[in-house]
Amino acid sequence: MSQPSADQGFRPPQQARSRESLQKVLAAAEHVLAVQGIEEFTVGAVAEQAGMSVGAIYRRFSGKNQLLYAVKDQLLGQLETGVAEALRAAGPGLGEIVGAFAQSLADTFARQDRIFPELLDNQRAEGRDRGLQALATIQDAFVDAVRRCLPEIRRPDQGQAVRMTARTVIGSCVHRAASGRFWPDGLTWSEWAAETTGMALAYLTSPGESGPRV
């Protein structure tokens, strides 16, 4: 997990025991978000779930918003790590790389299918900044991974096409997580990843147009 700044109210742990205590708090916070939702998310509810005193949590966090930020920061860190690992393990072909990228996003959001929507609906400015940082990180990882497959990409502007693909896949994933409860598409996350991979490959391997349409 990255180190939030002091004005976000988070006091990073220095000792192993403190880090274990922090993970206990964050696991409890994730559970409250997943089961009760953002409306019922309070420091008291998290303390009860963690089996800790409210005071113990306030010694680390200045309040509910800082605790929410820490949960989001951890989940986004897991997303960044998961994407990087999936891309490193992917085969050399364009289809394998795009598929690994989409599936790694799907896997992360599927594991947190209730928590991510709650956090996306409750973004403060600092949360948006951390989210944008994560999006830039995973986009850069995708762009770097695809560089070895440039001969397979037939778009006239390969660099722009690759970035467009990354942003479209990421945007589709985030939108699906945020709206899925109200606008279901009938797909599992793995099915979404397969369909999205197919569309991305069709775009990247089509010739496109080298000039404006007349």
Tab-separated table of C-alpha atoms in Angstrom:
chain	number	residue	atom	x	y	z
A	1	MET	CA	0.000	0.000	0.000
A	2	SER	CA	1.321	3.462	-0.840
A	3	GLN	CA	1.976	5.974	1.898
A	4	PRO	CA	-0.866	8.515	2.183
A	5	SER	CA	0.159	12.036	3.155
A	6	ALA	CA	-0.262	13.344	6.658
A	7	ASP	CA	-3.237	15.531	5.733
A	8	GLN	CA	-5.172	12.391	4.844
A	9	GLY	CA	-5.083	11.508	8.531
A	10	PHE	CA	-3.312	8.167	8.171
A	11	ARG	CA	-0.432	7.206	10.440
A	12	PRO	CA	1.645	4.520	8.678
A	13	PRO	CA	2.743	1.654	10.953
A	14	GLN	CA	6.426	1.247	11.724
A	15	GLN	CA	6.493	-2.131	13.471
A	16	ALA	CA	5.344	-5.578	12.354
A	17	ARG	CA	2.766	-5.829	15.128
A	18	SER	CA	1.319	-2.469	14.137
A	19	ARG	CA	1.167	-3.521	10.484
A	20	GLU	CA	-0.750	-6.638	11.481
A	21	SER	CA	-3.148	-4.486	13.490
A	22	LEU	CA	-3.630	-2.207	10.503
A	23	GLN	CA	-4.444	-5.137	8.227
A	24	LYS	CA	-7.003	-6.324	10.788
A	25	VAL	CA	-8.666	-2.908	10.713
A	26	LEU	CA	-8.660	-2.738	6.904
A	27	ALA	CA	-10.067	-6.265	6.594
A	28	ALA	CA	-12.847	-5.297	8.996
A	29	ALA	CA	-13.489	-2.102	7.020
A	30	GLU	CA	-13.743	-4.075	3.777
A	31	HIS	CA	-16.198	-6.457	5.436
A	32	VAL	CA	-18.412	-3.612	6.658
A	33	LEU	CA	-18.415	-2.024	3.206
A	34	ALA	CA	-19.206	-5.316	1.484
A	35	VAL	CA	-21.963	-6.406	3.858
A	36	GLN	CA	-23.517	-3.158	5.106
A	37	GLY	CA	-22.622	-0.629	2.428
A	38	ILE	CA	-21.347	2.917	2.640
A	39	GLU	CA	-24.446	4.175	4.478
A	40	GLU	CA	-23.679	1.971	7.486
A	41	PHE	CA	-19.922	2.442	7.351
A	42	THR	CA	-18.751	4.020	10.603
A	43	VAL	CA	-15.640	3.811	12.731
A	44	GLY	CA	-17.777	2.131	15.387
A	45	ALA	CA	-18.979	-0.556	12.968
A	46	VAL	CA	-15.427	-1.250	11.851
A	47	ALA	CA	-14.185	-1.395	15.438
A	48	GLU	CA	-16.903	-3.891	16.335
A	49	GLN	CA	-16.087	-6.083	13.326
A	50	ALA	CA	-12.360	-5.951	14.137
A	51	GLY	CA	-12.897	-6.676	17.834
A	52	MET	CA	-11.097	-3.461	18.747
A	53	SER	CA	-11.969	-0.295	20.588
A	54	VAL	CA	-13.032	2.800	18.705
A	55	GLY	CA	-10.164	4.622	20.372
A	56	ALA	CA	-7.632	2.172	18.941
A	57	ILE	CA	-8.787	3.006	15.424
A	58	TYR	CA	-8.793	6.741	16.090
A	59	ARG	CA	-5.182	6.471	17.229
A	60	ARG	CA	-4.336	5.551	13.632
A	61	PHE	CA	-7.054	7.323	11.603
A	62	SER	CA	-8.532	10.760	12.132
A	63	GLY	CA	-11.979	9.565	11.080
A	64	LYS	CA	-14.211	7.694	8.668
A	65	ASN	CA	-12.984	9.397	5.502
A	66	GLN	CA	-9.343	8.597	6.193
A	67	LEU	CA	-10.254	4.984	6.884
A	68	LEU	CA	-12.130	4.812	3.588
A	69	TYR	CA	-9.117	6.274	1.823
A	70	ALA	CA	-6.860	3.601	3.330
A	71	VAL	CA	-9.209	0.849	2.143
A	72	LYS	CA	-9.321	2.308	-1.354
A	73	ASP	CA	-5.548	2.778	-1.405
A	74	GLN	CA	-4.999	-0.864	-0.502
A	75	LEU	CA	-7.452	-2.142	-3.108
A	76	LEU	CA	-5.938	0.054	-5.817
A	77	GLY	CA	-2.493	-1.189	-4.841
A	78	GLN	CA	-3.746	-4.749	-5.288
A	79	LEU	CA	-5.104	-3.772	-8.711
A	80	GLU	CA	-1.763	-2.279	-9.762
A	81	THR	CA	0.138	-5.341	-8.549
A	82	GLY	CA	-2.301	-7.788	-10.123
A	83	VAL	CA	-2.126	-6.126	-13.532
A	84	ALA	CA	1.678	-5.945	-13.451
A	85	GLU	CA	2.006	-9.613	-12.498
A	86	ALA	CA	-0.524	-10.748	-15.111
A	87	LEU	CA	1.246	-8.842	-17.869
A	88	ARG	CA	4.642	-10.242	-16.849
A	89	ALA	CA	3.232	-13.780	-16.979
A	90	ALA	CA	1.372	-13.303	-20.282
A	91	GLY	CA	2.499	-15.000	-23.465
A	92	PRO	CA	4.255	-13.034	-26.194
A	93	GLY	CA	1.285	-12.523	-28.521
A	94	LEU	CA	-0.942	-9.466	-28.671
A	95	GLY	CA	-4.032	-11.528	-27.885
A	96	GLU	CA	-2.391	-13.022	-24.814
A	97	ILE	CA	-1.341	-9.631	-23.509
A	98	VAL	CA	-4.711	-7.950	-24.077
A	99	GLY	CA	-6.482	-10.970	-22.600
A	100	ALA	CA	-4.246	-10.979	-19.520
A	101	PHE	CA	-4.867	-7.257	-19.039
A	102	ALA	CA	-8.651	-7.538	-19.247
A	103	GLN	CA	-8.778	-10.695	-17.128
A	104	SER	CA	-6.588	-9.225	-14.388
A	105	LEU	CA	-8.921	-6.226	-14.138
A	106	ALA	CA	-11.912	-8.550	-14.067
A	107	ASP	CA	-10.377	-10.744	-11.369
A	108	THR	CA	-9.704	-7.805	-9.059
A	109	PHE	CA	-13.155	-6.280	-9.480
A	110	ALA	CA	-14.845	-9.680	-9.156
A	111	ARG	CA	-13.165	-10.274	-5.781
A	112	GLN	CA	-14.409	-6.899	-4.566
A	113	ASP	CA	-17.699	-6.728	-6.453
A	114	ARG	CA	-19.450	-4.820	-3.665
A	115	ILE	CA	-16.612	-2.719	-2.272
A	116	PHE	CA	-15.379	-1.027	-5.458
A	117	PRO	CA	-18.844	0.318	-6.386
A	118	GLU	CA	-19.284	1.693	-2.871
A	119	LEU	CA	-15.928	3.445	-3.046
A	120	LEU	CA	-16.542	4.746	-6.573
A	121	ASP	CA	-19.811	6.283	-5.411
A	122	ASN	CA	-18.134	8.026	-2.473
A	123	GLN	CA	-15.046	9.696	-3.905
A	124	ARG	CA	-13.487	12.680	-2.224
A	125	ALA	CA	-10.809	14.726	-3.982
A	126	GLU	CA	-7.894	12.784	-2.490
A	127	GLY	CA	-9.595	9.505	-3.400
A	128	ARG	CA	-9.966	10.626	-7.001
A	129	ASP	CA	-6.282	11.532	-7.122
A	130	ARG	CA	-5.274	8.086	-5.879
A	131	GLY	CA	-7.639	6.471	-8.365
A	132	LEU	CA	-6.182	8.454	-11.253
A	133	GLN	CA	-2.690	7.459	-10.134
A	134	ALA	CA	-3.688	3.789	-10.256
A	135	LEU	CA	-5.272	4.180	-13.696
A	136	ALA	CA	-2.113	5.792	-15.047
A	137	THR	CA	0.021	3.024	-13.544
A	138	ILE	CA	-1.920	0.168	-15.091
A	139	GLN	CA	-2.214	1.978	-18.435
A	140	ASP	CA	1.576	2.434	-18.524
A	141	ALA	CA	2.063	-1.237	-17.665
A	142	PHE	CA	-0.169	-2.245	-20.571
A	143	VAL	CA	1.569	0.100	-23.008
A	144	ASP	CA	4.975	-1.262	-21.995
A	145	ALA	CA	3.804	-4.871	-22.379
A	146	VAL	CA	2.339	-4.297	-25.846
A	147	ARG	CA	5.520	-2.722	-27.233
A	148	ARG	CA	6.898	-6.161	-28.079
A	149	CYS	CA	3.814	-6.847	-30.247
A	150	LEU	CA	3.792	-3.729	-32.404
A	151	PRO	CA	4.049	-5.707	-35.702
A	152	GLU	CA	0.623	-7.205	-34.949
A	153	ILE	CA	-1.021	-3.784	-34.582
A	154	ARG	CA	-2.314	-2.449	-37.891
A	155	ARG	CA	-3.627	0.941	-36.780
A	156	PRO	CA	-1.819	3.851	-38.485
A	157	ASP	CA	-0.929	5.461	-35.134
A	158	GLN	CA	0.118	2.508	-33.012
A	159	GLY	CA	0.977	4.433	-29.851
A	160	GLN	CA	-2.335	6.265	-29.760
A	161	ALA	CA	-4.226	3.067	-30.565
A	162	VAL	CA	-2.592	1.185	-27.697
A	163	ARG	CA	-3.337	3.967	-25.208
A	164	MET	CA	-6.902	4.168	-26.508
A	165	THR	CA	-7.289	0.428	-25.985
A	166	ALA	CA	-5.980	0.627	-22.424
A	167	ARG	CA	-8.276	3.515	-21.513
A	168	THR	CA	-11.297	1.835	-23.117
A	169	VAL	CA	-10.768	-1.473	-21.316
A	170	ILE	CA	-10.162	0.267	-17.992
A	171	GLY	CA	-13.120	2.596	-18.476
A	172	SER	CA	-15.420	-0.280	-19.353
A	173	CYS	CA	-14.325	-2.168	-16.250
A	174	VAL	CA	-14.818	0.772	-13.904
A	175	HIS	CA	-18.192	1.648	-15.458
A	176	ARG	CA	-19.358	-1.954	-15.165
A	177	ALA	CA	-18.387	-2.064	-11.499
A	178	ALA	CA	-20.123	1.238	-10.739
A	179	SER	CA	-23.340	0.550	-12.663
A	180	GLY	CA	-23.662	-3.229	-12.597
A	181	ARG	CA	-26.164	-3.333	-9.742
A	182	PHE	CA	-28.523	-1.039	-11.631
A	183	TRP	CA	-27.727	-1.984	-15.233
A	184	PRO	CA	-26.655	-5.640	-15.340
A	185	ASP	CA	-25.246	-7.076	-18.558
A	186	GLY	CA	-25.838	-10.742	-17.750
A	187	LEU	CA	-22.145	-11.642	-17.977
A	188	THR	CA	-19.721	-13.024	-15.443
A	189	TRP	CA	-16.531	-11.042	-14.992
A	190	SER	CA	-14.584	-13.654	-16.962
A	191	GLU	CA	-17.121	-13.466	-19.793
A	192	TRP	CA	-16.817	-9.681	-19.749
A	193	ALA	CA	-13.025	-10.004	-19.993
A	194	ALA	CA	-13.259	-12.388	-22.964
A	195	GLU	CA	-15.739	-10.173	-24.848
A	196	THR	CA	-13.725	-7.040	-24.106
A	197	THR	CA	-10.534	-8.740	-25.259
A	198	GLY	CA	-12.180	-9.664	-28.551
A	199	MET	CA	-13.333	-6.117	-29.195
A	200	ALA	CA	-9.932	-4.663	-28.295
A	201	LEU	CA	-8.121	-7.065	-30.610
A	202	ALA	CA	-10.527	-6.316	-33.459
A	203	TYR	CA	-9.719	-2.620	-33.060
A	204	LEU	CA	-5.961	-3.051	-32.776
A	205	THR	CA	-5.646	-5.427	-35.730
A	206	SER	CA	-7.913	-3.537	-38.132
A	207	PRO	CA	-6.195	-1.153	-40.565
A	208	GLY	CA	-8.231	1.865	-39.522
A	209	GLU	CA	-8.069	5.018	-41.597
A	210	SER	CA	-4.949	7.034	-42.238
A	211	GLY	CA	-6.829	10.240	-42.974
A	212	PRO	CA	-10.152	11.998	-42.379
A	213	ARG	CA	-13.291	10.558	-43.888
A	214	VAL	CA	-14.634	12.596	-46.808
